[in-house]
């Protein structure tokens, strides 16, 4: 079996429990209510799920199943290729989109490989983390040569999941007591991306994680997972890690840091991780719904007042991203930038 590369080994307190995690009670929300007109109830359910869990699953979401089946087949074909073939589209410091097999989360290597593709091509983003530097840069997608119809399949999938993300953003806006279209302006020139995740079988599931514990930095994540399972969410009620049960064809939705800040902590971005599996490979497809680079993220005025003053200082999304991206390729001596660095200190 060989030895595990120490870069993958989690410190003892972050290693997963290998006993079966109870599946938790992560809410499952039926979006067909959108067609039947029972929107108020739906909005209330979504608000409750965002407050209590930060995570929920949706069924009857409108993404056609054949579109999902096609991207699943295409991603499997892509990841089944040789490492040399995959590295033809590899990500590096100049090309932020593409294939990557050595991502580190909190300085520990993840047991996975990914293919990142931006929803807007080119993606316009700040050139450097320096707040004084106004320069912008463009990220271009790198398209695999195989399977040949990959690009077409991906675009079709992206169009459908973007519609779902927009629908969910509206419902979340409504649940915060805002107009349905209050938040969409921040996504004109979005920096969203779709990540194709492949978690190969791992001989050391007690030491390594598919993805280490983290919170998603963007506004919303809309994730499709296959039937293998492994995603775990930190339950707000008691800090226990609970499994997200795979429901065939459902999407998993979670609130990211940006919504936490906009909502002034009403909806918290919750920690999650992926446990490795010694037998089965696993695939998942998150759509990371990210604002435009020029958006300054801060608690919304409508949601703050004298009794509930802003809990965060504003930060620029593009600069935040540029700071994060710099740390993707090397282990850093310091903690990655996080929203708590913008938290107003409590007196
Ligand atoms: C992520 C993530 C979960 C999964 O990529 O940010 O949390 O189930 N993925 O793959
Ligand atoms: Ni995540």
Short mmCIF file of C-alpha atoms and ligand atoms in Angstrom, two decimals:
data_model
loop_
_atom_site.label_atom_id
_atom_site.label_comp_id
_atom_site.label_asym_id
_atom_site.label_seq_id
_atom_site.Cartn_x
_atom_site.Cartn_y
_atom_site.Cartn_z
CA UNK A 1 0.00 0.00 0.00
CA UNK A 2 2.97 2.30 0.44
CA UNK A 3 3.14 5.32 2.65
CA UNK A 4 0.94 8.37 2.72
CA UNK A 5 2.53 11.66 1.68
CA UNK A 6 2.60 13.66 4.95
CA UNK A 7 1.14 16.67 3.10
CA UNK A 8 -2.26 14.90 3.25
CA UNK A 9 -2.28 14.11 6.96
CA UNK A 10 -4.81 16.02 9.04
CA UNK A 11 -3.92 16.93 12.60
CA UNK A 12 -5.56 14.59 15.11
CA UNK A 13 -8.43 16.89 16.07
CA UNK A 14 -9.50 17.27 12.43
CA UNK A 15 -9.48 13.60 11.48
CA UNK A 16 -12.89 12.15 10.67
CA UNK A 17 -14.74 9.69 12.84
CA UNK A 18 -14.99 6.49 10.86
CA UNK A 19 -18.15 5.33 12.52
CA UNK A 20 -21.23 6.05 10.44
CA UNK A 21 -22.22 9.62 11.00
CA UNK A 22 -25.92 10.03 11.56
CA UNK A 23 -27.41 11.68 8.51
CA UNK A 24 -28.63 14.67 10.44
CA UNK A 25 -31.80 16.51 9.69
CA UNK A 26 -30.59 18.85 6.99
CA UNK A 27 -33.79 20.27 5.50
CA UNK A 28 -35.05 19.08 2.12
CA UNK A 29 -37.03 21.74 0.29
CA UNK A 30 -39.34 21.09 -2.64
CA UNK A 31 -39.08 23.90 -5.19
CA UNK A 32 -42.18 22.78 -7.08
CA UNK A 33 -43.98 25.18 -4.73
CA UNK A 34 -42.69 27.89 -7.07
CA UNK A 35 -45.07 26.61 -9.75
CA UNK A 36 -47.99 25.96 -7.47
CA UNK A 37 -47.88 29.49 -6.06
CA UNK A 38 -47.16 28.58 -2.41
CA UNK A 39 -44.17 30.87 -2.41
CA UNK A 40 -44.62 32.38 1.06
CA UNK A 41 -44.31 29.01 2.75
CA UNK A 42 -41.32 28.14 0.62
CA UNK A 43 -39.61 31.41 1.52
CA UNK A 44 -40.24 30.77 5.20
CA UNK A 45 -38.76 27.25 4.94
CA UNK A 46 -35.68 28.55 3.16
CA UNK A 47 -35.18 31.28 5.75
CA UNK A 48 -35.44 28.75 8.57
CA UNK A 49 -32.98 26.39 6.88
CA UNK A 50 -30.50 29.23 6.31
CA UNK A 51 -30.73 30.28 9.94
CA UNK A 52 -30.64 26.88 11.56
CA UNK A 53 -28.28 24.99 9.26
CA UNK A 54 -26.76 27.21 6.59
CA UNK A 55 -27.36 24.14 4.39
CA UNK A 56 -30.35 22.56 2.71
CA UNK A 57 -31.15 20.28 -0.20
CA UNK A 58 -33.59 21.09 -3.00
CA UNK A 59 -35.69 18.75 -5.10
CA UNK A 60 -37.81 19.59 -8.14
CA UNK A 61 -35.27 22.29 -8.87
CA UNK A 62 -35.82 22.52 -12.61
CA UNK A 63 -32.36 21.46 -13.81
CA UNK A 64 -33.12 18.81 -16.47
CA UNK A 65 -31.77 15.41 -15.49
CA UNK A 66 -30.34 14.69 -18.92
CA UNK A 67 -28.20 17.81 -18.61
CA UNK A 68 -26.80 16.51 -15.31
CA UNK A 69 -26.22 13.03 -16.76
CA UNK A 70 -24.26 14.53 -19.66
CA UNK A 71 -21.92 16.60 -17.47
CA UNK A 72 -21.42 13.61 -15.15
CA UNK A 73 -20.39 11.41 -18.09
CA UNK A 74 -18.14 14.12 -19.53
CA UNK A 75 -16.37 14.77 -16.23
CA UNK A 76 -15.77 11.08 -15.66
CA UNK A 77 -14.26 10.82 -19.12
CA UNK A 78 -12.04 13.82 -18.43
CA UNK A 79 -10.75 12.56 -15.07
CA UNK A 80 -10.26 9.01 -16.41
CA UNK A 81 -7.51 10.29 -18.70
CA UNK A 82 -3.80 10.14 -17.97
CA UNK A 83 -2.30 12.76 -15.69
CA UNK A 84 -0.30 14.10 -18.66
CA UNK A 85 -3.48 14.66 -20.64
CA UNK A 86 -5.17 16.40 -17.70
CA UNK A 87 -2.14 18.59 -17.09
CA UNK A 88 -2.52 20.03 -20.59
CA UNK A 89 -5.16 22.29 -19.03
CA UNK A 90 -3.50 22.72 -15.68
CA UNK A 91 -4.00 25.74 -13.48
CA UNK A 92 -0.97 27.79 -12.48
CA UNK A 93 -0.23 31.22 -11.13
CA UNK A 94 -0.93 32.84 -14.52
CA UNK A 95 -3.92 30.67 -15.44
CA UNK A 96 -6.35 30.53 -12.55
CA UNK A 97 -8.88 28.27 -14.28
CA UNK A 98 -8.20 24.66 -15.23
CA UNK A 99 -7.03 21.37 -13.74
CA UNK A 100 -5.44 21.17 -10.31
CA UNK A 101 -4.54 18.14 -8.21
CA UNK A 102 -2.77 19.60 -5.23
CA UNK A 103 -5.13 22.02 -3.58
CA UNK A 104 -4.47 22.69 0.09
CA UNK A 105 -7.26 23.59 2.49
CA UNK A 106 -5.87 25.11 5.68
CA UNK A 107 -2.40 24.03 4.56
CA UNK A 108 -3.24 20.32 4.35
CA UNK A 109 -3.48 18.74 0.92
CA UNK A 110 -6.93 17.57 -0.20
CA UNK A 111 -7.42 14.04 -1.56
CA UNK A 112 -9.02 15.20 -4.81
CA UNK A 113 -8.49 16.63 -8.26
CA UNK A 114 -10.52 19.46 -9.76
CA UNK A 115 -11.28 21.21 -13.02
CA UNK A 116 -12.32 24.86 -12.55
CA UNK A 117 -14.22 26.67 -15.28
CA UNK A 118 -15.46 30.24 -15.00
CA UNK A 119 -19.07 31.05 -15.78
CA UNK A 120 -18.09 34.33 -17.53
CA UNK A 121 -15.25 33.91 -20.00
CA UNK A 122 -13.17 35.96 -19.59
CA UNK A 123 -13.63 36.52 -15.88
CA UNK A 124 -12.58 40.06 -14.94
CA UNK A 125 -10.79 40.23 -11.62
CA UNK A 126 -8.36 42.41 -9.63
CA UNK A 127 -4.79 41.88 -10.77
CA UNK A 128 -3.27 41.96 -7.28
CA UNK A 129 -4.30 41.94 -3.62
CA UNK A 130 -2.82 45.44 -3.18
CA UNK A 131 -5.74 47.79 -2.33
CA UNK A 132 -4.00 50.70 -4.09
CA UNK A 133 -3.59 48.80 -7.33
CA UNK A 134 -6.60 49.39 -9.60
CA UNK A 135 -5.31 47.11 -12.33
CA UNK A 136 -7.62 44.36 -13.56
CA UNK A 137 -6.81 41.08 -15.21
CA UNK A 138 -8.77 38.48 -17.16
CA UNK A 139 -8.97 34.78 -16.47
CA UNK A 140 -9.65 32.63 -19.50
CA UNK A 141 -11.03 29.15 -19.43
CA UNK A 142 -8.94 26.22 -20.58
CA UNK A 143 -11.03 23.62 -22.36
CA UNK A 144 -10.01 19.97 -22.39
CA UNK A 145 -9.62 18.38 -25.78
CA UNK A 146 -11.41 15.22 -24.59
CA UNK A 147 -14.20 14.43 -24.56
CA UNK A 148 -14.65 16.51 -27.72
CA UNK A 149 -18.14 17.72 -26.82
CA UNK A 150 -17.02 18.77 -23.31
CA UNK A 151 -17.40 22.52 -23.85
CA UNK A 152 -20.91 22.27 -25.23
CA UNK A 153 -22.03 19.98 -22.41
CA UNK A 154 -20.46 22.23 -19.78
CA UNK A 155 -22.14 25.34 -21.18
CA UNK A 156 -25.52 23.72 -21.19
CA UNK A 157 -25.00 22.61 -17.58
CA UNK A 158 -23.75 26.05 -16.51
CA UNK A 159 -26.78 27.80 -18.03
CA UNK A 160 -29.18 25.55 -16.13
CA UNK A 161 -27.44 25.75 -12.75
CA UNK A 162 -27.05 29.50 -13.06
CA UNK A 163 -30.83 29.76 -13.42
CA UNK A 164 -31.22 27.70 -10.26
CA UNK A 165 -28.69 29.85 -8.39
CA UNK A 166 -30.53 33.03 -9.40
CA UNK A 167 -33.85 31.55 -8.30
CA UNK A 168 -32.38 30.64 -4.92
CA UNK A 169 -30.82 34.07 -4.52
CA UNK A 170 -34.27 35.60 -5.04
CA UNK A 171 -35.85 33.30 -2.49
CA UNK A 172 -33.11 34.06 0.03
CA UNK A 173 -33.56 37.82 -0.58
CA UNK A 174 -37.28 37.45 0.07
CA UNK A 175 -36.59 35.43 3.20
CA UNK A 176 -34.50 38.33 4.53
CA UNK A 177 -37.46 40.66 3.97
CA UNK A 178 -35.84 42.24 0.90
CA UNK A 179 -37.19 42.56 -2.63
CA UNK A 180 -36.57 39.44 -4.70
CA UNK A 181 -34.23 41.32 -7.04
CA UNK A 182 -32.27 43.16 -4.32
CA UNK A 183 -29.09 41.09 -4.60
CA UNK A 184 -28.85 40.27 -8.28
CA UNK A 185 -27.15 43.59 -9.14
CA UNK A 186 -24.00 42.40 -7.35
CA UNK A 187 -23.62 39.62 -9.91
CA UNK A 188 -23.40 41.79 -13.05
CA UNK A 189 -19.93 40.70 -14.12
CA UNK A 190 -19.98 37.75 -11.72
CA UNK A 191 -16.79 35.86 -10.89
CA UNK A 192 -18.69 32.59 -10.41
CA UNK A 193 -17.11 29.29 -11.30
CA UNK A 194 -18.11 25.69 -11.63
CA UNK A 195 -15.71 23.19 -10.12
CA UNK A 196 -15.73 19.58 -11.21
CA UNK A 197 -14.50 17.59 -8.20
CA UNK A 198 -13.13 14.06 -8.43
CA UNK A 199 -12.29 12.28 -5.19
CA UNK A 200 -10.32 9.11 -6.02
CA UNK A 201 -10.46 6.20 -3.55
CA UNK A 202 -8.11 6.91 -0.65
CA UNK A 203 -6.25 4.13 1.22
CA UNK A 204 -5.99 6.34 4.35
CA UNK A 205 -9.50 7.72 5.01
CA UNK A 206 -8.68 7.93 8.71
CA UNK A 207 -5.82 10.37 8.07
CA UNK A 208 -6.73 12.42 5.00
CA UNK A 209 -9.85 14.30 3.88
CA UNK A 210 -11.31 14.78 0.40
CA UNK A 211 -11.59 18.46 1.31
CA UNK A 212 -10.53 19.77 4.67
CA UNK A 213 -12.92 21.77 6.83
CA UNK A 214 -13.72 25.17 5.35
CA UNK A 215 -16.46 27.69 4.69
CA UNK A 216 -17.34 28.76 1.17
CA UNK A 217 -16.27 32.35 0.54
CA UNK A 218 -18.89 33.33 -2.05
CA UNK A 219 -22.58 34.13 -1.80
CA UNK A 220 -24.14 30.73 -2.44
CA UNK A 221 -22.98 27.26 -3.42
CA UNK A 222 -25.24 25.04 -5.53
CA UNK A 223 -23.75 21.55 -5.49
CA UNK A 224 -24.61 18.33 -7.24
CA UNK A 225 -23.21 15.16 -5.69
CA UNK A 226 -23.32 11.54 -6.84
CA UNK A 227 -24.61 8.69 -4.66
CA UNK A 228 -21.38 7.94 -2.77
CA UNK A 229 -21.68 10.47 0.06
CA UNK A 230 -18.94 11.92 2.24
CA UNK A 231 -19.93 15.57 2.59
CA UNK A 232 -20.24 16.52 6.26
CA UNK A 233 -21.61 19.70 7.77
CA UNK A 234 -20.86 21.12 11.17
CA UNK A 235 -24.21 21.21 12.93
CA UNK A 236 -24.79 24.66 14.39
CA UNK A 237 -26.75 23.28 17.33
CA UNK A 238 -23.81 21.35 18.86
CA UNK A 239 -20.77 21.50 16.55
CA UNK A 240 -21.09 17.81 15.58
CA UNK A 241 -20.15 16.75 12.06
CA UNK A 242 -23.19 15.29 10.32
CA UNK A 243 -23.37 13.62 6.92
CA UNK A 244 -25.40 15.06 4.06
CA UNK A 245 -27.36 12.08 2.82
CA UNK A 246 -27.20 11.72 -0.96
CA UNK A 247 -30.70 12.12 -2.38
CA UNK A 248 -30.74 11.11 -6.05
CA UNK A 249 -30.85 14.18 -8.29
CA UNK A 250 -31.15 16.72 -5.47
CA UNK A 251 -28.92 19.79 -5.17
CA UNK A 252 -27.21 20.82 -1.94
CA UNK A 253 -27.34 24.54 -1.26
CA UNK A 254 -25.25 26.41 1.25
CA UNK A 255 -24.88 29.98 2.30
CA UNK A 256 -21.37 31.40 1.86
CA UNK A 257 -19.49 34.13 3.68
CA UNK A 258 -20.86 36.92 1.46
CA UNK A 259 -24.45 36.21 2.49
CA UNK A 260 -23.31 36.00 6.10
CA UNK A 261 -21.93 39.53 5.80
CA UNK A 262 -24.89 40.91 3.79
CA UNK A 263 -27.30 39.47 6.38
CA UNK A 264 -25.15 40.77 9.25
CA UNK A 265 -24.76 37.24 10.72
CA UNK A 266 -28.44 36.28 10.44
CA UNK A 267 -27.46 33.53 8.00
CA UNK A 268 -24.08 32.06 8.88
CA UNK A 269 -21.71 30.38 6.49
CA UNK A 270 -21.21 26.93 7.96
CA UNK A 271 -18.10 24.77 8.03
CA UNK A 272 -18.11 21.59 5.97
CA UNK A 273 -15.66 18.95 4.76
CA UNK A 274 -15.53 15.81 2.64
CA UNK A 275 -14.55 12.48 4.16
CA UNK A 276 -12.45 10.23 1.94
CA UNK A 277 -13.61 6.78 0.87
CA UNK A 278 -11.27 3.80 0.65
CA UNK A 279 -13.33 1.95 -1.96
CA UNK A 280 -15.30 4.27 -4.15
CA UNK A 281 -14.42 7.29 -6.21
CA UNK A 282 -16.79 10.22 -5.82
CA UNK A 283 -17.78 13.12 -8.06
CA UNK A 284 -19.39 16.43 -7.13
CA UNK A 285 -20.09 19.65 -9.00
CA UNK A 286 -20.30 22.88 -7.02
CA UNK A 287 -21.44 26.09 -8.70
CA UNK A 288 -19.82 28.86 -6.66
CA UNK A 289 -22.03 31.93 -7.09
CA UNK A 290 -19.58 34.84 -6.67
CA UNK A 291 -20.23 38.59 -7.05
CA UNK A 292 -18.43 40.91 -9.47
CA UNK A 293 -14.91 42.00 -8.52
CA UNK A 294 -15.93 45.62 -7.89
CA UNK A 295 -18.53 44.72 -5.25
CA UNK A 296 -17.74 45.99 -1.78
CA UNK A 297 -19.24 43.44 0.56
CA UNK A 298 -20.83 44.84 3.73
CA UNK A 299 -23.94 44.33 5.84
CA UNK A 300 -26.99 45.60 3.93
CA UNK A 301 -28.37 48.87 5.21
CA UNK A 302 -31.91 47.48 5.34
CA UNK A 303 -30.74 44.78 7.72
CA UNK A 304 -28.86 46.95 10.19
CA UNK A 305 -29.93 49.68 12.56
CA UNK A 306 -28.92 51.15 15.89
CA UNK A 307 -29.82 48.02 17.82
CA UNK A 308 -28.20 45.82 15.23
CA UNK A 309 -25.18 47.75 13.98
CA UNK A 310 -23.00 46.38 11.17
CA UNK A 311 -20.87 43.51 12.43
CA UNK A 312 -18.41 43.69 9.52
CA UNK A 313 -16.32 46.35 7.86
CA UNK A 314 -16.67 46.43 4.12
CA UNK A 315 -14.22 44.56 1.94
CA UNK A 316 -13.72 44.44 -1.79
CA UNK A 317 -14.59 41.11 -3.36
CA UNK A 318 -11.95 41.29 -6.10
CA UNK A 319 -9.16 42.04 -3.63
CA UNK A 320 -10.39 39.27 -1.35
CA UNK A 321 -10.27 36.80 -4.25
CA UNK A 322 -6.85 37.98 -5.37
CA UNK A 323 -5.52 37.45 -1.84
CA UNK A 324 -7.03 33.97 -1.71
CA UNK A 325 -5.73 32.92 -5.12
CA UNK A 326 -2.20 33.83 -4.24
CA UNK A 327 -2.27 31.21 -1.50
CA UNK A 328 -3.54 28.30 -3.62
CA UNK A 329 -0.17 27.16 -4.82
CA UNK A 330 2.01 27.22 -1.79
CA UNK A 331 1.67 26.50 1.83
CA UNK A 332 1.38 29.75 3.70
CA UNK A 333 2.89 30.65 7.02
CA UNK A 334 -0.17 32.65 7.95
CA UNK A 335 -3.86 31.89 7.95
CA UNK A 336 -5.66 32.48 4.65
CA UNK A 337 -7.77 35.64 4.51
CA UNK A 338 -11.18 35.08 6.16
CA UNK A 339 -14.24 37.24 6.75
CA UNK A 340 -13.61 37.28 10.47
CA UNK A 341 -10.67 39.55 9.70
CA UNK A 342 -13.28 42.17 8.79
CA UNK A 343 -15.40 41.64 11.88
CA UNK A 344 -15.98 44.80 13.89
CA UNK A 345 -14.47 44.10 17.28
CA UNK A 346 -17.02 43.93 20.04
CA UNK A 347 -16.59 46.50 22.75
C1 LIG B 1 -16.18 22.60 -2.02
C2 LIG B 1 -16.94 21.61 -1.23
C3 LIG B 1 -18.13 19.54 -1.17
C4 LIG B 1 -18.34 18.29 -1.96
O1 LIG B 1 -15.69 22.23 -3.11
O2 LIG B 1 -16.08 23.76 -1.53
O3 LIG B 1 -17.26 21.89 -0.11
O4 LIG B 1 -19.25 17.55 -1.59
N1 LIG B 1 -17.27 20.44 -1.82
O5 LIG B 1 -17.61 18.05 -2.92
NI1 LIG B 2 -17.17 24.03 0.21
#
